[in-house]
PDB file of C-alpha atoms in Angstrom:
ATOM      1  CA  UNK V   8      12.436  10.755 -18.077  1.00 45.00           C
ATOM      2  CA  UNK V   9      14.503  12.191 -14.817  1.00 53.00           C
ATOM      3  CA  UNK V  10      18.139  13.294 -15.146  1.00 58.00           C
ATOM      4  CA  UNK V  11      19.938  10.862 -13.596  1.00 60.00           C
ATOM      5  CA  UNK V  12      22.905  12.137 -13.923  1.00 65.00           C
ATOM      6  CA  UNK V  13      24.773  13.450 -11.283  1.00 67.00           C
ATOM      7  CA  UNK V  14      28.451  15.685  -9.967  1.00 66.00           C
ATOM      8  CA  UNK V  15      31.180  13.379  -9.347  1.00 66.00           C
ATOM      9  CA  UNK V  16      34.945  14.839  -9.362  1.00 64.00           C
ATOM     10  CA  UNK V  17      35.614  14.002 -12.761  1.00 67.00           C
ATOM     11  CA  UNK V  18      32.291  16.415 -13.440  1.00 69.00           C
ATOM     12  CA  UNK V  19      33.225  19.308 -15.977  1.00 71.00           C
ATOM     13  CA  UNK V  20      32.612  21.998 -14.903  1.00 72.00           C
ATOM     14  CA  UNK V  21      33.133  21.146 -10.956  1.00 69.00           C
ATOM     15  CA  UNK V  22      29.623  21.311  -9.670  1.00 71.00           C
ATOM     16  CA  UNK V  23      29.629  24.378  -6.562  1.00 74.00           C
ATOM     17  CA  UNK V  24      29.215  23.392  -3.206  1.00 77.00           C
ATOM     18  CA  UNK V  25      25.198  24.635  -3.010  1.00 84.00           C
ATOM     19  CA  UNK V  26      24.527  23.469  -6.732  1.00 80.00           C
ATOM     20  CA  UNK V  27      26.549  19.794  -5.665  1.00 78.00           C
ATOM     21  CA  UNK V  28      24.115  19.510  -2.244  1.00 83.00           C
ATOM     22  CA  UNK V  29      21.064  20.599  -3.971  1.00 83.00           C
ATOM     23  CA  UNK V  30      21.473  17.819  -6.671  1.00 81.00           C
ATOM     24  CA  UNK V  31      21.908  15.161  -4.274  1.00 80.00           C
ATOM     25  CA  UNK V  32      19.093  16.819  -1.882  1.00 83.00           C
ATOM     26  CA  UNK V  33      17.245  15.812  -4.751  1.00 82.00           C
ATOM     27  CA  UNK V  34      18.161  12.207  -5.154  1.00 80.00           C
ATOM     28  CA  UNK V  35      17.791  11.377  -1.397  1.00 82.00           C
ATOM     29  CA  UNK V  36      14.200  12.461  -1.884  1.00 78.00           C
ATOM     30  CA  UNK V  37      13.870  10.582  -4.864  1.00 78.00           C
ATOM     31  CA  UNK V  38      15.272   7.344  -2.604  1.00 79.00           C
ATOM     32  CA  UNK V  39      13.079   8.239  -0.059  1.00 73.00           C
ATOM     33  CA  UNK V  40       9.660   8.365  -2.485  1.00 69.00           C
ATOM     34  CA  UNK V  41      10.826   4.975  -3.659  1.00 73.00           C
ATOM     35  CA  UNK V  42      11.331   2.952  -0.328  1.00 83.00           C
ATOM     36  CA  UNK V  43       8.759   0.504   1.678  1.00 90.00           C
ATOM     37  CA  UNK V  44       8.026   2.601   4.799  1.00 90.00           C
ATOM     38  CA  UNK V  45       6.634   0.262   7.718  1.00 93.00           C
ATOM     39  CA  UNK V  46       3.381   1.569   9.122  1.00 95.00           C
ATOM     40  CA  UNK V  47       3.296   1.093  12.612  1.00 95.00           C
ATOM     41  CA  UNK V  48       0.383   1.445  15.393  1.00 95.00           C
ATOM     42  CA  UNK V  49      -2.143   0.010  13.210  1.00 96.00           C
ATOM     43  CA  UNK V  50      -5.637   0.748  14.543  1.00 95.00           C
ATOM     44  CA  UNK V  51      -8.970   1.973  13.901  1.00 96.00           C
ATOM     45  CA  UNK V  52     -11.402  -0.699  12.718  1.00 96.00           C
ATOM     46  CA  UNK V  53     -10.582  -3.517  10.146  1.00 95.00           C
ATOM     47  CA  UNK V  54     -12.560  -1.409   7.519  1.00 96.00           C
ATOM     48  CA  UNK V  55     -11.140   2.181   8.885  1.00 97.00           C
ATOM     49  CA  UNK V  56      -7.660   1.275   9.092  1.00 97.00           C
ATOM     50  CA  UNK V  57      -5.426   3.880  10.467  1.00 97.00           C
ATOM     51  CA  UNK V  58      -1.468   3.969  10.884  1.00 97.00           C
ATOM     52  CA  UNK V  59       1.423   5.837  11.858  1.00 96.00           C
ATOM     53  CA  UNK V  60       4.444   6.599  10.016  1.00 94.00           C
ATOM     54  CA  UNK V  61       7.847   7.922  11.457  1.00 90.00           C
ATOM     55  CA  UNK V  62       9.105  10.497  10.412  1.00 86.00           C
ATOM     56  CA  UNK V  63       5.598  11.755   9.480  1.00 87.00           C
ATOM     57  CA  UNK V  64       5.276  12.743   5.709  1.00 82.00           C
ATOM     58  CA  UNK V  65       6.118  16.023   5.381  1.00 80.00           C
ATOM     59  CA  UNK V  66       4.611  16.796   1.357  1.00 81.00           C
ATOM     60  CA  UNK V  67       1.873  14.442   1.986  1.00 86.00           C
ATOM     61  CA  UNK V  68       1.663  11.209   0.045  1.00 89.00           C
ATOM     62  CA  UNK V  69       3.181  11.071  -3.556  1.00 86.00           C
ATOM     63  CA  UNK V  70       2.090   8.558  -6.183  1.00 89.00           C
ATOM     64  CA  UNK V  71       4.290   5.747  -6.044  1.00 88.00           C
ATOM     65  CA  UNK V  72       5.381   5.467  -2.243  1.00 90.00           C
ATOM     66  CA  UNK V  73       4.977   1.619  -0.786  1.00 93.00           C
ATOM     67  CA  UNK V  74       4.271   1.052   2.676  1.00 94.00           C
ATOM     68  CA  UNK V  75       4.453  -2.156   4.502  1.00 93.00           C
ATOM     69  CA  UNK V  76       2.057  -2.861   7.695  1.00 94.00           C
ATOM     70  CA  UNK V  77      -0.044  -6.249   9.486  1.00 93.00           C
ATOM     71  CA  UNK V  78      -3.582  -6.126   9.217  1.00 94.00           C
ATOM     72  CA  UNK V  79      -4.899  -6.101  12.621  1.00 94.00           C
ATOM     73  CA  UNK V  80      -8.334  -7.489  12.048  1.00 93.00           C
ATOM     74  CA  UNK V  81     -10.345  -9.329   9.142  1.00 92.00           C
ATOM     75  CA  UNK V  82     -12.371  -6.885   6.929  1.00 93.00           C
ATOM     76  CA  UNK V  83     -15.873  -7.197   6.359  1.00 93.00           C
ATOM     77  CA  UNK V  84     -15.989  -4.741   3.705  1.00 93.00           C
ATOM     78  CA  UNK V  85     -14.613  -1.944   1.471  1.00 96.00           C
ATOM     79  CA  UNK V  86     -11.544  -0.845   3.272  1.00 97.00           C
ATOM     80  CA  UNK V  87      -9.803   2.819   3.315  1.00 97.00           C
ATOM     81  CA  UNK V  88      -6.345   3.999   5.173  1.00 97.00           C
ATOM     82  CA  UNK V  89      -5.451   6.906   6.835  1.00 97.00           C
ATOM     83  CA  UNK V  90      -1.684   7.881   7.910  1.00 96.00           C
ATOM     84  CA  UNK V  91      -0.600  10.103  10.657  1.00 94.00           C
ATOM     85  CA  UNK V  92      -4.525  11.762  10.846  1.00 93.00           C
ATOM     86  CA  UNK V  93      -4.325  12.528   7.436  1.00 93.00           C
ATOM     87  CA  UNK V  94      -7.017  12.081   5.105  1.00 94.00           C
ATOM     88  CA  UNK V  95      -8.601   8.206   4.694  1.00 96.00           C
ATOM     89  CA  UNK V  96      -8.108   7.039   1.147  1.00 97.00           C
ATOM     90  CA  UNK V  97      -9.271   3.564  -0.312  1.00 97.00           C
ATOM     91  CA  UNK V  98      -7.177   0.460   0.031  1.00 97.00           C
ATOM     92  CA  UNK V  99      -8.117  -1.674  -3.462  1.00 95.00           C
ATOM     93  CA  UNK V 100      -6.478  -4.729  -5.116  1.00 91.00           C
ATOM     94  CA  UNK V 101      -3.911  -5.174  -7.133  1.00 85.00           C
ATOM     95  CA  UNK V 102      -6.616  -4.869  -9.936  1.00 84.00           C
ATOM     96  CA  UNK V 103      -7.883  -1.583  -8.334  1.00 89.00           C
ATOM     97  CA  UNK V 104     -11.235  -3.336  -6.909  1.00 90.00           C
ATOM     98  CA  UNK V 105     -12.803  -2.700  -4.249  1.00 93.00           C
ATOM     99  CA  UNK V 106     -11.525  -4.770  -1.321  1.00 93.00           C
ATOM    100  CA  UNK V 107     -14.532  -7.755  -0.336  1.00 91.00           C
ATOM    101  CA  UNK V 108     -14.860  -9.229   2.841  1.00 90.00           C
ATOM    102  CA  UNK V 109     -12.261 -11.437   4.329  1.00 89.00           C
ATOM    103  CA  UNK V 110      -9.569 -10.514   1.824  1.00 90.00           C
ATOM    104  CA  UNK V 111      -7.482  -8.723   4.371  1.00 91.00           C
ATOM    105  CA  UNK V 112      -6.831 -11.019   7.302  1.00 89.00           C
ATOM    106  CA  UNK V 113      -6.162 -10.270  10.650  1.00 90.00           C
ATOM    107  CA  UNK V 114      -1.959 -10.655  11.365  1.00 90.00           C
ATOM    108  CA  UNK V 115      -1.474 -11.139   7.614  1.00 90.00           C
ATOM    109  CA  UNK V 116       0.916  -8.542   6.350  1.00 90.00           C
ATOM    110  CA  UNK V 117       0.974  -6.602   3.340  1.00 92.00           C
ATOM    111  CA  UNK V 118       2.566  -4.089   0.507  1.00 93.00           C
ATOM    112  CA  UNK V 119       0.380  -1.290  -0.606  1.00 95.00           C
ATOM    113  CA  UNK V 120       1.538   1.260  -2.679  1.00 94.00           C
ATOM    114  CA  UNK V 121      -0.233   4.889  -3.021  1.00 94.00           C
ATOM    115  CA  UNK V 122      -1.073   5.561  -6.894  1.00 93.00           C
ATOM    116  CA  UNK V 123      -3.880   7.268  -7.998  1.00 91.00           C
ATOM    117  CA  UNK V 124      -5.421   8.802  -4.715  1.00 95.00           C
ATOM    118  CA  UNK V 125      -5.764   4.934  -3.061  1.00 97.00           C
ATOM    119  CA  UNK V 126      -3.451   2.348  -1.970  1.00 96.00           C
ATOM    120  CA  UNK V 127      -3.225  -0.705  -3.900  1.00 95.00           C
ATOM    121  CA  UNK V 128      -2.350  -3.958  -2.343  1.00 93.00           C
ATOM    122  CA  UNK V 129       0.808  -5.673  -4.628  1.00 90.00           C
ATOM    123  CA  UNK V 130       0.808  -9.386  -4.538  1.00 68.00           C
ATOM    124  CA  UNK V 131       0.503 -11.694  -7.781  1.00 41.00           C
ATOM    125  CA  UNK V 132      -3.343 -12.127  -6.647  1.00 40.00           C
ATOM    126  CA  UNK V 133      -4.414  -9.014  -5.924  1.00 41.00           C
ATOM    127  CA  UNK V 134      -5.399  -9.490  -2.803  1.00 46.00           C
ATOM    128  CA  UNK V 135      -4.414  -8.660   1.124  1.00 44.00           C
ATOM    129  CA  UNK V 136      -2.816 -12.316   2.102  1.00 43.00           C
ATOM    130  CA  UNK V 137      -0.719 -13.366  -0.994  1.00 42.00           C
ATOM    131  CA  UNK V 138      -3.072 -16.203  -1.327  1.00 43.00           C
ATOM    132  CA  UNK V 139      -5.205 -16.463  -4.241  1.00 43.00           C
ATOM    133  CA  UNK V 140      -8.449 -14.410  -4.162  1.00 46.00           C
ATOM    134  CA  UNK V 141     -10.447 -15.506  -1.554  1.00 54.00           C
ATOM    135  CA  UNK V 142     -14.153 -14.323   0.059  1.00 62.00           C
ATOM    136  CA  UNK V 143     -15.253 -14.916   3.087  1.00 63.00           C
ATOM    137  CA  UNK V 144     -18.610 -15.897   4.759  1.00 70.00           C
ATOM    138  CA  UNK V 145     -19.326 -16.184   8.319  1.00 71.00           C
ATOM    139  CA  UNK V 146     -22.445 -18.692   9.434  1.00 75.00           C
ATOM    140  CA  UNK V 147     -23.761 -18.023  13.047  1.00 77.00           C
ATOM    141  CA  UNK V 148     -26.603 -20.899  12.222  1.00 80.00           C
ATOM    142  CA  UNK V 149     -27.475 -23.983   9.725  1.00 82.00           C
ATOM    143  CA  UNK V 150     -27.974 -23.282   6.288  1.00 80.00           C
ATOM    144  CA  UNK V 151     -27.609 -23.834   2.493  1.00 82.00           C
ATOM    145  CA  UNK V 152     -24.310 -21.192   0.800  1.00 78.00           C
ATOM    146  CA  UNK V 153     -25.311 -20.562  -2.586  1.00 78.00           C
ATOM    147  CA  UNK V 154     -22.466 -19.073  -4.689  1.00 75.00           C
ATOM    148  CA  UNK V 155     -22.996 -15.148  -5.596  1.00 72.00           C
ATOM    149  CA  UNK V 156     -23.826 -14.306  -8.954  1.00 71.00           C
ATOM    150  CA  UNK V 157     -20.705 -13.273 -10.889  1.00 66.00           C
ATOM    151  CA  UNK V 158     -18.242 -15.201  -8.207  1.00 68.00           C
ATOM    152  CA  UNK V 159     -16.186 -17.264 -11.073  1.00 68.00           C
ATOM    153  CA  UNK V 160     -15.963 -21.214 -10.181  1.00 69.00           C
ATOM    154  CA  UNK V 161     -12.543 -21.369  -9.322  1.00 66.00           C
ATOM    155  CA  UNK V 162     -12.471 -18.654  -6.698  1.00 68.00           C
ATOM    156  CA  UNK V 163     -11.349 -20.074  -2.957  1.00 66.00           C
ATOM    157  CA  UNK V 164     -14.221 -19.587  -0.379  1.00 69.00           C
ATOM    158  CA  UNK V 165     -13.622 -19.699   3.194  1.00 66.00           C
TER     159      UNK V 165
END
């Protein structure tokens, strides 16, 4: 477990003035890895979202960070995310599946944190909206929808 200690003016001995700004140096960064950072100029394509952050990462992504952002379109598929121009990584639920279509909605917004090389969307249902699981199907003519195989009963359809 981290120290979490740290130099106050009771401290024995009295921390120095480089050892007392290097410890709390240290805990600013640790605040820092912890917060939700909004992502801002969403773009790319529903699938191949991109983002900015300000100030720009500066050691890359660390396990852990949460980031905050509005979908700007409905996906139709497995979705990654890519920050600044860095590298895209995979956006997955809660559960760490792969994201289906529909489950991130255009203007919805959501918390992802970055664990394990992907971002992982945190809501009770695991998916983008913080409604339960849903899938999507669009219809551009008449038919019969037959459920997919392994889609449990109870799962909302839209």
């Amino acid at each position: 477990m981290a120290d979490r200690t740290t130099f106050n003016g009771a401290s024995s001995p009295m921390p120095t003035g480089l050892q007392f700004l290097d410890q709390y140096a240290d805990r600013i960064g640790q605040l820092f890895d912890a917060s939700v950072l909004q992502l801002t100029g969403i773009g790319g394509s529903p699938d191949m979202v991109t983002a900015m952050l300000d100030p720009a990462l500066s050691g890359g992504l660390i396990s852990g960070m949460k980031f905050t952002l509005t979908w700007s379109g409905t996906n139709t598929g497995p979705m990654t995310l890519a920050i600044n121009g860095g590298p895209a990584s995979p956006i997955l639920t809660a559960a760490g599946s792969t994201m289906t279509q529909g489950a991130a909605q255009e203007g919805a917004r959501a918390l992802l944190e970055y664990t394990g090389g992907a971002f992982r969307i945190l809501s009770a249902s695991g998916d983008a909206g913080g409604r339960a699981a849903s899938h999507y199907w669009q219809f551009t003519s008449s038919g019969t929808w037959s459920k997919p195989t392994g889609l449990p009963d109870d799962t909302m359809v839209t």
